[in-house]
C-alpha cells in the first residue's frame, strides 16, 4: 500500500524489480507544514529520515530518497548497504534543492514533496524494496511577537504619545553590574518599538 510510507508503524510500502538498471519512484506530498510553521519563520535546517529494507542481497540494490522544491530535484541520498531488516537512515541538514537557504514557502504543500526510490544496478535478480516511512523534520525559529497595545498589560495606553513610562518584566535574570541607582541609564540595554531607533532604559526598580 503506497500510503504505508506515511507512518512509522511497521507497515511497509513496497515494489519488486527484476530487471537491470531500473528505477522506481514513489512520491510523497502534503506534509502539512502550512499550518505548523508560522509565516515569517526562519528555517534553520531540514532533515530527512527513512526506514527501509530489501528482500535479498543477491542483486545490486540501492535504496534512495530525495526532496523536491517547486519541481526542482535535490540531492539523492543512496543507501547501498542492502539491509534485509527495516533500518533507519538519517540525512541531517539536507541541502535545499536548487541551492540557497530554505524558506517557509519552500515547505508549503504546493511546493514541497519527497520521493523514495528503488534502484537496481547491473543485475536482473528479483529484489523487493520496502519502506516503513520517510520523515521530514524542520528546525525553525518563529518570528518575534509584535508589540501591540493588545499584547501589553496596559491595553488602554496611548501609544501615540512620544514619551511614556513602560514597565518591562524580564523572563530571566538580568545581571546589572554595578548595581544602578534609581534614575540611572542602564548600560548595555536598549529598547526598540515598532522598528524605530533604539532607546536607552532608565532603572526604576528591580530585584
Short mmCIF file of C-alpha atoms in Angstrom, two decimals:
data_model
loop_
_atom_site.label_atom_id
_atom_site.label_comp_id
_atom_site.label_asym_id
_atom_site.label_seq_id
_atom_site.Cartn_x
_atom_site.Cartn_y
_atom_site.Cartn_z
CA UNK A 1 0.00 0.00 0.00
CA UNK A 2 1.66 3.27 -1.06
CA UNK A 3 0.28 5.24 1.92
CA UNK A 4 2.09 2.92 4.33
CA UNK A 5 5.19 5.08 3.85
CA UNK A 6 3.40 7.89 5.70
CA UNK A 7 3.60 6.40 9.20
CA UNK A 8 6.25 4.83 11.42
CA UNK A 9 4.22 1.74 12.22
CA UNK A 10 5.98 -1.26 10.67
CA UNK A 11 3.54 -1.44 7.76
CA UNK A 12 5.50 -1.03 4.55
CA UNK A 13 5.07 0.22 1.03
CA UNK A 14 6.94 -1.98 -1.44
CA UNK A 15 7.90 -2.68 -5.01
CA UNK A 16 9.74 -5.56 -6.70
CA UNK A 17 12.25 -5.04 -9.51
CA UNK A 18 13.55 -7.96 -11.61
CA UNK A 19 15.46 -6.06 -14.26
CA UNK A 20 18.84 -4.42 -14.69
CA UNK A 21 19.43 -0.69 -14.28
CA UNK A 22 15.83 0.14 -13.42
CA UNK A 23 14.42 2.81 -11.10
CA UNK A 24 11.02 3.06 -9.47
CA UNK A 25 9.94 6.24 -7.61
CA UNK A 26 7.17 6.75 -5.08
CA UNK A 27 6.17 10.36 -4.43
CA UNK A 28 5.06 11.74 -1.06
CA UNK A 29 3.24 15.07 -0.61
CA UNK A 30 1.07 17.09 1.80
CA UNK A 31 3.32 17.23 4.85
CA UNK A 32 1.15 19.97 6.37
CA UNK A 33 3.87 22.48 7.22
CA UNK A 34 1.49 25.26 6.04
CA UNK A 35 -0.37 25.13 9.36
CA UNK A 36 2.58 24.18 11.56
CA UNK A 37 5.30 26.70 10.69
CA UNK A 38 4.23 30.32 11.31
CA UNK A 39 4.56 32.84 8.48
CA UNK A 40 7.78 34.83 8.80
CA UNK A 41 9.71 31.97 10.41
CA UNK A 42 13.37 31.40 9.66
CA UNK A 43 14.17 27.86 8.52
CA UNK A 44 17.37 26.68 10.22
CA UNK A 45 17.60 23.09 8.96
CA UNK A 46 15.66 20.37 7.16
CA UNK A 47 16.39 16.72 7.97
CA UNK A 48 15.23 13.61 6.13
CA UNK A 49 14.93 10.16 7.66
CA UNK A 50 13.76 6.88 6.14
CA UNK A 51 13.32 3.34 7.36
CA UNK A 52 13.71 0.72 4.65
CA UNK A 53 15.00 -2.71 3.66
CA UNK A 54 15.41 -5.09 0.74
CA UNK A 55 14.38 -8.73 0.44
CA UNK A 56 17.79 -10.08 -0.56
CA UNK A 57 21.42 -9.10 -1.08
CA UNK A 58 21.68 -11.27 -4.19
CA UNK A 59 21.08 -8.35 -6.55
CA UNK A 60 22.58 -4.87 -6.74
CA UNK A 61 20.06 -2.77 -4.86
CA UNK A 62 20.11 0.92 -3.95
CA UNK A 63 17.51 2.41 -1.59
CA UNK A 64 17.31 6.11 -2.38
CA UNK A 65 15.41 9.23 -1.35
CA UNK A 66 15.33 12.90 -2.23
CA UNK A 67 13.24 16.08 -1.89
CA UNK A 68 11.80 18.48 -4.46
CA UNK A 69 11.01 22.19 -4.19
CA UNK A 70 8.79 23.64 -6.91
CA UNK A 71 9.73 20.80 -9.25
CA UNK A 72 13.49 21.12 -8.70
CA UNK A 73 15.14 17.90 -7.51
CA UNK A 74 17.53 17.90 -4.59
CA UNK A 75 20.50 15.65 -3.90
CA UNK A 76 19.84 11.90 -3.95
CA UNK A 77 20.59 10.07 -0.73
CA UNK A 78 21.61 6.50 -1.57
CA UNK A 79 21.89 3.51 0.76
CA UNK A 80 23.88 0.71 -0.91
CA UNK A 81 24.27 -1.43 2.22
CA UNK A 82 21.23 -3.57 1.29
CA UNK A 83 19.80 -4.04 4.80
CA UNK A 84 17.42 -7.01 4.96
CA UNK A 85 15.69 -5.82 8.15
CA UNK A 86 14.00 -2.45 8.47
CA UNK A 87 16.79 0.04 9.15
CA UNK A 88 16.52 3.78 9.80
CA UNK A 89 18.84 6.09 7.88
CA UNK A 90 19.10 9.78 8.82
CA UNK A 91 20.18 12.53 6.44
CA UNK A 92 20.69 15.68 8.51
CA UNK A 93 20.86 19.21 7.10
CA UNK A 94 19.53 18.27 3.68
CA UNK A 95 20.56 20.92 1.15
CA UNK A 96 17.81 22.99 -0.41
CA UNK A 97 17.05 21.82 -3.98
CA UNK A 98 18.33 24.48 -6.33
CA UNK A 99 20.69 25.92 -3.72
CA UNK A 100 20.37 28.81 -1.30
CA UNK A 101 18.67 28.92 2.07
CA UNK A 102 15.45 27.11 2.92
CA UNK A 103 12.33 29.26 3.34
CA UNK A 104 8.89 28.54 4.72
CA UNK A 105 7.49 28.91 1.19
CA UNK A 106 9.68 26.00 0.04
CA UNK A 107 7.96 23.72 2.55
CA UNK A 108 4.35 24.56 1.76
CA UNK A 109 2.28 21.67 0.38
CA UNK A 110 2.04 23.35 -3.04
CA UNK A 111 5.84 23.38 -3.41
CA UNK A 112 7.40 20.56 -1.37
CA UNK A 113 7.48 16.81 -1.89
CA UNK A 114 9.77 13.85 -1.30
CA UNK A 115 10.42 10.64 -3.18
CA UNK A 116 11.66 7.21 -2.20
CA UNK A 117 13.35 5.31 -4.99
CA UNK A 118 14.15 1.67 -5.68
CA UNK A 119 17.16 1.46 -7.98
CA UNK A 120 18.68 -1.73 -9.39
CA UNK A 121 22.21 -2.00 -10.72
CA UNK A 122 23.58 -4.21 -13.47
CA UNK A 123 21.87 -7.33 -12.15
CA UNK A 124 18.43 -8.76 -13.02
CA UNK A 125 17.90 -10.68 -9.75
CA UNK A 126 14.39 -10.09 -8.38
CA UNK A 127 14.64 -7.81 -5.33
CA UNK A 128 11.83 -6.47 -3.14
CA UNK A 129 12.24 -2.92 -1.81
CA UNK A 130 10.33 -1.95 1.35
CA UNK A 131 9.79 1.40 3.14
CA UNK A 132 8.17 1.89 6.52
CA UNK A 133 8.32 5.70 6.47
CA UNK A 134 10.03 8.82 5.21
CA UNK A 135 10.11 11.60 7.78
CA UNK A 136 10.87 15.30 7.31
CA UNK A 137 11.94 17.27 10.38
CA UNK A 138 12.19 21.06 10.18
CA UNK A 139 14.12 23.16 12.70
CA UNK A 140 12.84 26.74 12.56
CA UNK A 141 12.81 30.00 14.51
CA UNK A 142 9.40 31.69 14.68
CA UNK A 143 9.19 35.43 14.05
CA UNK A 144 9.34 37.74 17.07
CA UNK A 145 5.99 38.65 18.56
CA UNK A 146 4.75 42.07 17.53
CA UNK A 147 4.47 44.65 20.29
CA UNK A 148 0.92 45.98 20.22
CA UNK A 149 -1.40 47.64 22.68
CA UNK A 150 -3.40 44.43 22.93
CA UNK A 151 -0.28 42.40 23.79
CA UNK A 152 0.74 44.70 26.66
CA UNK A 153 -0.63 44.55 30.20
CA UNK A 154 -1.92 48.14 29.86
CA UNK A 155 -4.15 47.92 26.81
CA UNK A 156 -5.53 51.44 27.36
CA UNK A 157 -2.15 53.15 26.98
CA UNK A 158 -1.97 55.88 24.36
CA UNK A 159 0.82 54.66 22.05
CA UNK A 160 0.89 57.91 20.07
CA UNK A 161 2.38 59.90 22.96
CA UNK A 162 6.14 60.21 22.25
CA UNK A 163 7.35 59.60 25.80
CA UNK A 164 5.79 57.27 28.37
CA UNK A 165 6.83 55.04 31.22
CA UNK A 166 6.61 51.37 30.22
CA UNK A 167 7.25 48.61 32.75
CA UNK A 168 9.31 45.71 31.35
CA UNK A 169 9.44 42.34 33.08
CA UNK A 170 12.34 40.07 32.08
CA UNK A 171 11.62 36.36 31.78
CA UNK A 172 15.09 35.52 33.10
CA UNK A 173 17.60 37.07 35.44
CA UNK A 174 19.47 40.11 34.13
CA UNK A 175 22.78 40.79 35.82
CA UNK A 176 23.38 44.54 36.00
CA UNK A 177 26.84 45.27 37.39
CA UNK A 178 27.48 47.63 39.05
CA UNK A 179 24.01 47.97 40.53
CA UNK A 180 22.41 51.19 39.23
CA UNK A 181 20.62 53.77 41.25
CA UNK A 182 17.07 54.91 40.54
CA UNK A 183 17.14 57.21 37.55
CA UNK A 184 20.39 55.83 36.09
CA UNK A 185 20.61 54.79 32.46
CA UNK A 186 21.16 51.02 32.30
CA UNK A 187 24.33 50.34 30.31
CA UNK A 188 24.04 47.73 27.56
CA UNK A 189 20.25 47.53 27.49
CA UNK A 190 18.07 49.31 24.93
CA UNK A 191 14.52 49.00 23.67
CA UNK A 192 13.19 49.36 20.15
CA UNK A 193 9.49 49.96 19.47
CA UNK A 194 7.84 49.49 16.07
CA UNK A 195 11.17 49.43 14.24
CA UNK A 196 12.20 52.87 15.49
CA UNK A 197 15.54 53.94 16.89
CA UNK A 198 16.88 52.10 19.93
CA UNK A 199 16.34 53.98 23.18
CA UNK A 200 18.17 53.68 26.49
CA UNK A 201 16.46 52.18 29.53
CA UNK A 202 16.26 54.02 32.82
CA UNK A 203 16.44 52.00 36.03
CA UNK A 204 13.37 52.33 38.25
CA UNK A 205 13.35 49.21 40.44
CA UNK A 206 14.14 45.54 40.43
CA UNK A 207 15.32 42.58 42.45
#
